[in-house]
Short mmCIF file of C-alpha atoms and ligand atoms in Angstrom, two decimals:
data_model
loop_
_atom_site.label_atom_id
_atom_site.label_comp_id
_atom_site.label_asym_id
_atom_site.label_seq_id
_atom_site.Cartn_x
_atom_site.Cartn_y
_atom_site.Cartn_z
CA UNK E 16 -22.88 5.40 8.65
CA UNK E 17 -23.40 2.35 11.28
CA UNK E 18 -20.71 -0.48 11.92
CA UNK E 19 -21.19 -2.72 14.30
CA UNK E 20 -17.63 -4.62 14.62
CA UNK E 21 -17.36 -8.00 17.09
CA UNK E 22 -20.70 -7.42 18.47
CA UNK E 23 -22.15 -10.09 20.61
CA UNK E 24 -24.50 -10.45 23.53
CA UNK E 25 -25.13 -13.29 25.73
CA UNK E 26 -28.09 -14.16 28.13
CA UNK E 27 -26.14 -16.14 31.22
CA UNK E 28 -24.31 -18.17 29.43
CA UNK E 29 -26.63 -18.36 26.11
CA UNK E 30 -24.98 -16.84 23.14
CA UNK E 31 -27.68 -15.08 21.61
CA UNK E 32 -26.16 -13.01 18.88
CA UNK E 33 -22.54 -12.84 17.05
CA UNK E 34 -19.75 -12.19 17.24
CA UNK E 35 -21.20 -10.08 14.36
CA UNK E 36 -19.80 -7.21 11.96
CA UNK E 37 -21.24 -5.15 9.22
CA UNK E 38 -21.47 -2.01 8.22
CA UNK E 39 -24.52 0.06 7.06
CA UNK E 40 -24.33 3.00 4.62
CA UNK E 41 -26.22 6.42 5.19
CA UNK E 42 -29.94 6.08 3.40
CA UNK E 43 -29.76 1.98 2.76
CA UNK E 44 -32.67 -0.07 3.98
CA UNK E 45 -31.76 -3.24 5.16
CA UNK E 46 -33.43 -6.40 5.99
CA UNK E 47 -32.80 -8.80 9.20
CA UNK E 48 -34.13 -12.12 7.42
CA UNK E 49 -33.52 -14.97 9.91
CA UNK E 50 -36.10 -18.10 11.70
CA UNK E 51 -37.37 -17.68 15.02
CA UNK E 52 -34.52 -17.16 17.36
CA UNK E 53 -32.26 -16.04 14.83
CA UNK E 54 -30.95 -13.10 16.97
CA UNK E 55 -32.75 -10.40 15.01
CA UNK E 56 -34.52 -8.99 17.73
CA UNK E 57 -31.06 -9.02 19.66
CA UNK E 58 -29.34 -7.36 16.83
CA UNK E 59 -32.09 -4.77 16.16
CA UNK E 60 -32.29 -3.88 20.33
CA UNK E 61 -28.48 -3.51 20.38
CA UNK E 62 -28.83 -0.70 17.69
CA UNK E 63 -32.03 0.75 18.97
CA UNK E 64 -29.82 1.30 22.43
CA UNK E 65 -32.09 -0.73 23.83
CA UNK E 66 -29.67 -3.65 24.96
CA UNK E 67 -26.39 -3.26 25.47
CA UNK E 68 -23.91 -6.04 24.16
CA UNK E 69 -21.54 -8.12 25.93
CA UNK E 70 -18.81 -7.22 23.49
CA UNK E 71 -18.23 -5.56 20.55
CA UNK E 72 -18.51 -1.95 19.41
CA UNK E 73 -21.84 0.00 17.63
CA UNK E 74 -21.29 3.49 16.37
CA UNK E 75 -23.80 5.05 14.98
CA UNK E 76 -22.87 8.18 12.46
CA UNK E 77 -19.85 9.07 14.71
CA UNK E 78 -21.23 8.65 18.17
CA UNK E 79 -20.46 5.27 20.12
CA UNK E 80 -24.11 3.44 20.74
CA UNK E 81 -22.25 1.54 23.74
CA UNK E 82 -20.71 4.51 25.48
CA UNK E 83 -23.30 7.21 24.59
CA UNK E 84 -26.81 5.42 24.08
CA UNK E 85 -28.69 8.76 25.09
CA UNK E 86 -27.03 10.30 22.11
CA UNK E 87 -27.80 8.16 19.73
CA UNK E 88 -31.41 7.22 20.82
CA UNK E 89 -32.11 10.93 19.79
CA UNK E 90 -31.23 9.77 16.36
CA UNK E 91 -33.03 6.55 16.21
CA UNK E 92 -37.01 5.82 15.60
CA UNK E 93 -38.06 2.74 16.97
CA UNK E 94 -41.10 -0.14 16.47
CA UNK E 95 -40.29 -2.92 18.75
CA UNK E 96 -41.85 -6.59 18.40
CA UNK E 97 -44.64 -5.05 20.15
CA UNK E 98 -45.39 -1.54 19.88
CA UNK E 99 -45.32 0.89 22.87
CA UNK E 100 -48.94 1.40 22.31
CA UNK E 101 -51.62 3.25 25.32
CA UNK E 102 -54.51 1.77 23.55
CA UNK E 103 -56.79 4.42 25.79
CA UNK E 104 -55.61 6.72 23.45
CA UNK E 105 -56.65 9.02 20.92
CA UNK E 106 -54.09 8.68 17.86
CA UNK E 107 -53.07 12.20 17.33
CA UNK E 108 -52.88 12.74 21.39
CA UNK E 109 -50.67 9.46 21.22
CA UNK E 110 -48.07 10.74 18.94
CA UNK E 111 -48.27 14.35 20.88
CA UNK E 112 -46.92 12.39 23.58
CA UNK E 113 -44.41 10.62 21.53
CA UNK E 114 -43.03 13.80 20.65
CA UNK E 115 -43.04 15.17 24.04
CA UNK E 116 -40.96 12.00 25.03
CA UNK E 117 -38.73 12.99 22.51
CA UNK E 118 -38.30 16.43 23.67
CA UNK E 119 -40.28 18.13 21.05
CA UNK E 120 -41.51 21.70 21.36
CA UNK E 121 -45.45 22.63 20.79
CA UNK E 122 -44.96 23.98 18.21
CA UNK E 123 -42.77 21.30 16.39
CA UNK E 124 -45.33 18.51 17.29
CA UNK E 125 -48.06 20.69 15.58
CA UNK E 126 -46.29 21.04 12.72
CA UNK E 127 -44.73 17.34 12.25
CA UNK E 128 -48.31 15.47 13.54
CA UNK E 129 -49.67 16.00 10.00
CA UNK E 130 -46.82 15.23 7.91
CA UNK E 131 -46.53 11.89 10.31
CA UNK E 132 -50.24 10.59 9.84
CA UNK E 133 -49.63 11.05 6.32
CA UNK E 134 -46.63 9.12 6.41
CA UNK E 135 -48.46 6.55 7.72
CA UNK E 136 -51.86 7.12 6.11
CA UNK E 137 -53.33 7.12 9.57
CA UNK E 138 -55.26 10.73 8.60
CA UNK E 139 -58.57 9.49 8.51
CA UNK E 140 -58.40 8.01 11.92
CA UNK E 141 -56.20 10.51 13.56
CA UNK E 142 -59.63 11.15 16.38
CA UNK E 143 -59.98 7.33 17.15
CA UNK E 144 -58.82 5.40 20.16
CA UNK E 145 -55.87 3.39 19.43
CA UNK E 146 -57.53 0.05 21.00
CA UNK E 147 -60.61 0.51 18.70
CA UNK E 148 -58.48 0.13 15.54
CA UNK E 149 -57.20 -2.84 13.68
CA UNK E 150 -53.73 -4.47 14.00
CA UNK E 151 -52.58 -3.17 10.75
CA UNK E 152 -53.87 0.40 11.79
CA UNK E 153 -52.04 -0.21 15.22
CA UNK E 154 -48.65 -1.04 13.78
CA UNK E 155 -49.17 2.02 11.52
CA UNK E 156 -49.47 3.90 14.85
CA UNK E 157 -46.39 1.91 15.92
CA UNK E 158 -44.54 3.37 12.97
CA UNK E 159 -46.08 6.84 13.42
CA UNK E 160 -44.18 7.54 17.12
CA UNK E 161 -40.92 5.53 15.95
CA UNK E 162 -40.70 8.44 13.02
CA UNK E 163 -42.17 11.69 15.20
CA UNK E 164 -38.78 12.99 16.19
CA UNK E 165 -37.55 12.74 12.40
CA UNK E 166 -34.90 10.01 13.41
CA UNK E 167 -31.87 9.14 10.59
CA UNK E 168 -32.18 5.89 11.71
CA UNK E 169 -35.36 3.90 11.56
CA UNK E 170 -35.64 0.41 13.40
CA UNK E 171 -38.73 -1.53 12.54
CA UNK E 172 -39.15 -5.03 14.53
CA UNK E 173 -41.07 -7.32 12.62
CA UNK E 174 -43.61 -4.66 11.34
CA UNK E 175 -45.52 -7.35 9.17
CA UNK E 176 -45.88 -9.61 11.83
CA UNK E 177 -49.75 -10.66 12.18
CA UNK E 178 -50.81 -8.45 9.07
CA UNK E 179 -52.96 -9.81 6.51
CA UNK E 180 -52.01 -10.17 3.07
CA UNK E 181 -53.42 -6.57 2.29
CA UNK E 182 -52.15 -4.70 5.34
CA UNK E 183 -48.19 -6.54 4.58
CA UNK E 184 -48.98 -4.73 1.11
CA UNK E 185 -49.77 -1.48 2.99
CA UNK E 186 -46.81 -1.96 5.35
CA UNK E 187 -44.10 -2.46 2.51
CA UNK E 188 -45.50 0.76 0.45
CA UNK E 189 -44.71 3.21 3.73
CA UNK E 190 -41.32 1.62 4.35
CA UNK E 191 -40.75 2.10 0.70
CA UNK E 192 -41.69 5.60 1.12
CA UNK E 193 -39.86 6.22 4.66
CA UNK E 194 -36.84 4.95 2.85
CA UNK E 195 -36.45 8.26 1.20
CA UNK E 196 -35.84 10.33 4.43
CA UNK E 197 -34.36 7.36 6.98
CA UNK E 198 -31.87 4.71 7.01
CA UNK E 199 -33.79 1.84 7.88
CA UNK E 200 -33.38 -1.37 9.23
CA UNK E 201 -35.88 -4.05 9.57
CA UNK E 202 -36.76 -7.71 10.23
CA UNK E 203 -38.88 -10.66 9.56
CA UNK E 204 -38.86 -14.29 8.82
CA UNK E 205 -40.54 -14.34 5.21
CA UNK E 206 -38.19 -13.55 2.58
CA UNK E 207 -40.54 -11.68 0.38
CA UNK E 208 -42.13 -9.79 3.19
CA UNK E 209 -38.96 -7.68 2.65
CA UNK E 210 -36.68 -8.70 0.07
CA UNK E 211 -38.46 -5.95 -2.59
CA UNK E 212 -38.45 -3.33 0.03
CA UNK E 213 -34.38 -4.07 0.89
CA UNK E 214 -31.40 -2.80 -1.17
CA UNK E 215 -29.80 -5.52 0.90
CA UNK E 216 -30.34 -8.88 3.57
CA UNK E 217 -28.94 -9.90 6.09
CA UNK E 218 -29.42 -13.25 6.84
CA UNK E 219 -29.18 -14.42 10.60
CA UNK E 220 -29.08 -17.88 11.63
CA UNK E 221 -28.59 -19.01 15.18
CA UNK E 222 -26.75 -16.04 16.26
CA UNK E 223 -24.50 -15.94 13.31
CA UNK E 224 -24.76 -13.86 9.70
CA UNK E 225 -25.09 -16.95 7.45
CA UNK E 226 -25.04 -14.49 4.02
CA UNK E 227 -25.41 -10.60 3.03
CA UNK E 228 -26.62 -9.15 -0.18
CA UNK E 229 -29.51 -8.42 -2.47
CA UNK E 230 -32.08 -11.17 -3.05
CA UNK E 231 -30.43 -11.53 -6.20
CA UNK E 232 -26.91 -11.66 -4.73
CA UNK E 233 -27.67 -14.26 -2.03
CA UNK E 234 -29.39 -16.48 -5.01
CA UNK E 235 -26.14 -16.18 -7.22
CA UNK E 236 -23.78 -16.80 -3.97
CA UNK E 237 -25.75 -19.49 -2.90
CA UNK E 238 -26.14 -21.36 -6.50
CA UNK E 239 -24.23 -19.77 -8.51
CA UNK E 240 -27.57 -19.06 -10.69
CA UNK E 241 -30.45 -16.48 -10.43
CA UNK E 242 -33.34 -18.08 -12.24
CA UNK E 243 -35.56 -14.95 -13.75
CA UNK E 244 -39.08 -15.33 -15.74
CA UNK E 245 -39.62 -13.37 -18.78
CA UNK E 246 -42.47 -12.91 -20.90
CA UNK E 247 -41.71 -12.05 -24.10
CA UNK E 248 -43.99 -10.46 -27.37
CA UNK E 249 -41.52 -11.72 -29.77
CA UNK E 250 -41.51 -9.13 -33.30
CA UNK E 251 -43.72 -10.09 -36.18
CA UNK E 252 -41.93 -13.03 -38.00
CA UNK E 253 -39.68 -13.84 -34.99
CA UNK E 254 -39.02 -17.32 -33.47
CA UNK E 255 -38.85 -18.23 -29.76
CA UNK E 256 -35.88 -20.20 -30.76
CA UNK E 257 -34.48 -16.48 -31.61
CA UNK E 258 -35.49 -15.09 -29.08
CA UNK E 259 -33.71 -17.52 -26.69
CA UNK E 260 -30.19 -16.64 -28.97
CA UNK E 261 -30.69 -12.81 -27.63
CA UNK E 262 -31.11 -13.96 -24.15
CA UNK E 263 -28.57 -16.26 -23.88
CA UNK E 264 -26.01 -13.94 -25.20
CA UNK E 265 -26.45 -11.98 -22.61
CA UNK E 266 -23.17 -12.04 -19.90
CA UNK E 267 -23.94 -14.14 -16.81
CA UNK E 268 -26.62 -16.02 -18.47
CA UNK E 269 -26.00 -20.26 -18.33
CA UNK E 270 -29.06 -21.44 -19.57
CA UNK E 271 -32.61 -20.13 -21.41
CA UNK E 272 -35.53 -22.66 -21.75
CA UNK E 273 -38.42 -22.35 -23.69
CA UNK E 274 -42.16 -22.79 -21.84
CA UNK E 275 -45.50 -22.51 -22.44
CA UNK E 276 -47.52 -19.33 -23.98
CA UNK E 277 -49.26 -17.01 -21.66
CA UNK E 278 -51.46 -14.21 -22.58
CA UNK E 279 -50.31 -13.72 -26.32
CA UNK E 280 -46.35 -13.85 -24.43
CA UNK E 281 -43.89 -16.60 -24.58
CA UNK E 282 -42.43 -17.69 -21.18
CA UNK E 283 -38.63 -17.88 -21.34
CA UNK E 284 -36.65 -19.16 -17.97
CA UNK E 285 -33.02 -17.83 -17.56
CA UNK E 286 -30.69 -19.27 -15.48
CA UNK E 287 -28.03 -16.85 -14.76
CA UNK E 288 -24.73 -15.90 -12.34
CA UNK E 289 -26.16 -12.82 -11.08
CA UNK E 290 -28.77 -10.33 -11.27
CA UNK E 291 -29.70 -9.76 -15.50
CA UNK E 292 -33.02 -8.53 -15.36
CA UNK E 293 -32.12 -4.88 -16.51
CA UNK E 294 -29.84 -6.07 -19.27
CA UNK E 295 -32.72 -8.67 -20.75
CA UNK E 296 -35.24 -6.01 -20.70
CA UNK E 297 -32.99 -3.82 -22.83
CA UNK E 298 -31.37 -6.44 -25.40
CA UNK E 299 -35.01 -7.74 -25.84
CA UNK E 300 -36.36 -4.52 -26.48
CA UNK E 301 -33.27 -2.97 -28.66
CA UNK E 302 -34.38 -6.32 -30.53
CA UNK E 303 -37.69 -5.26 -31.36
CA UNK E 304 -39.82 -7.47 -28.88
CA UNK E 305 -41.91 -6.14 -26.37
CA UNK E 306 -41.26 -7.59 -22.82
CA UNK E 307 -44.37 -8.60 -20.88
CA UNK E 308 -43.42 -9.52 -17.92
CA UNK E 309 -40.09 -9.69 -15.88
CA UNK E 310 -40.05 -11.51 -12.16
CA UNK E 311 -37.12 -13.38 -10.58
CA UNK E 312 -38.50 -16.66 -9.11
CA UNK E 313 -39.70 -16.14 -5.56
CA UNK E 314 -40.42 -19.90 -4.60
CA UNK E 315 -36.90 -20.78 -5.22
CA UNK E 316 -35.48 -17.81 -3.36
CA UNK E 317 -37.61 -18.90 -0.45
CA UNK E 318 -36.03 -21.99 -0.71
CA UNK E 319 -32.60 -20.75 -0.86
CA UNK E 320 -33.24 -19.04 2.30
CA UNK E 321 -34.97 -22.16 4.03
CA UNK E 322 -31.85 -23.75 3.21
CA UNK E 323 -29.50 -21.14 4.12
CA UNK E 324 -30.91 -21.12 7.88
CA UNK E 325 -31.17 -25.41 7.98
CA UNK E 326 -27.35 -25.34 6.91
CA UNK E 327 -26.59 -22.99 9.26
CA UNK E 328 -23.85 -21.99 6.95
CA UNK E 329 -21.69 -24.37 6.52
CA UNK E 330 -22.44 -25.57 3.24
CA UNK E 331 -21.55 -22.41 1.25
CA UNK E 332 -22.45 -19.33 2.80
CA UNK E 333 -20.46 -16.13 3.21
CA UNK E 334 -19.73 -14.61 6.44
P1 ATP X 24 -37.98 -14.09 17.14
O1 ATP X 24 -38.58 -14.09 15.36
O2 ATP X 24 -38.92 -15.25 17.36
O3 ATP X 24 -38.41 -12.55 17.58
P2 ATP X 24 -35.51 -13.43 16.60
O4 ATP X 24 -34.87 -13.50 15.68
O5 ATP X 24 -35.85 -11.80 17.02
O6 ATP X 24 -36.49 -14.35 17.10
P3 ATP X 24 -33.95 -13.24 19.25
O7 ATP X 24 -35.11 -12.58 19.89
O8 ATP X 24 -32.98 -12.02 19.06
O9 ATP X 24 -34.55 -13.98 18.07
O10 ATP X 24 -33.27 -14.33 20.51
C1 ATP X 24 -32.23 -14.80 20.07
C2 ATP X 24 -32.05 -15.90 21.07
O11 ATP X 24 -31.54 -15.57 22.36
C3 ATP X 24 -33.05 -17.11 21.18
O12 ATP X 24 -32.81 -18.56 21.39
C4 ATP X 24 -33.88 -16.26 22.55
O13 ATP X 24 -34.73 -17.37 22.91
C5 ATP X 24 -32.61 -15.97 22.95
N1 ATP X 24 -33.12 -14.82 24.19
C6 ATP X 24 -33.53 -13.46 23.34
N2 ATP X 24 -34.09 -13.08 24.47
C7 ATP X 24 -33.63 -13.33 25.99
C8 ATP X 24 -33.69 -13.09 27.17
N3 ATP X 24 -34.11 -12.13 27.72
N4 ATP X 24 -33.53 -14.03 28.25
C9 ATP X 24 -32.94 -15.26 27.78
N5 ATP X 24 -32.42 -15.43 25.82
C10 ATP X 24 -33.06 -14.63 25.45
#
């Protein structure tokens, strides 16, 4: 468990963060979401023991990160915004060097490197000079150094920054796999880049936590409405109106509208007070209908996020 209690950071008289308080459970993947200058890097650097808070306490596991940063650092892997790469080194050599910095033995390093190369999908470039790699590969090398010593907590500051759309998907998949072995804190200023990977999002604005919850929790919090798009191929003889009726009966669904046809399926838009995708799927399949697509409306969530950060959380966001 990681616990931040009344943590704040000032640079001179300028407040960059806080006071903020929150807890993160072991094994959770939490996304820090906010526009530039929101305080994401400051928060992550404090967790990584790269920066001392001006006030407040941070506990990682049972260890006080302010009083005992050295012990906490041993348990943390950190990918800063600008990865600390030695571009003239070969990937293998660099990972080995990162292991030595973490006081791993030669045997431990030799055993660990193949696993790290596999987790970061770097095996094919293991003998390449880092400086000759694309930005996406370099970013993965940065993640590689962070996981060499198998830390319990992995902190990734904007790992998707500057990546092209294909590399973003690859990075997302990599984080998804890393979740199995680490508690992960990851930051971004783009909701869709991290929302699917994270169990929970902390939305930061001007150093404050504006909202916290899963993507659909946030949507529900902000508008009391989550919007889901369902494409249904109704069973033989059933009308779209009959399908809509089934959807309306799901708890917390407030509105169902019938859209057009897409590839032989009718598209329904469902408004609800929270996450209903699993239940929608259950009732439709239970009623003998085929579900061809089920998705939350991302554009709307992006708008909600923008509204949250623009309002500075003063309208309806929760602290
Ligand atoms: P970005 O996405 O641009 O990195 P961020 O959400 O990570 O933004 P921080 O880097 O944590 O935000 O910065 C929070 C605030 O603190 C900003 O207003 C920033 O200008 C300020 N700040 C950060 N580092 C320093 C510093 N070393 N000295 C003075 N002010 C700083």
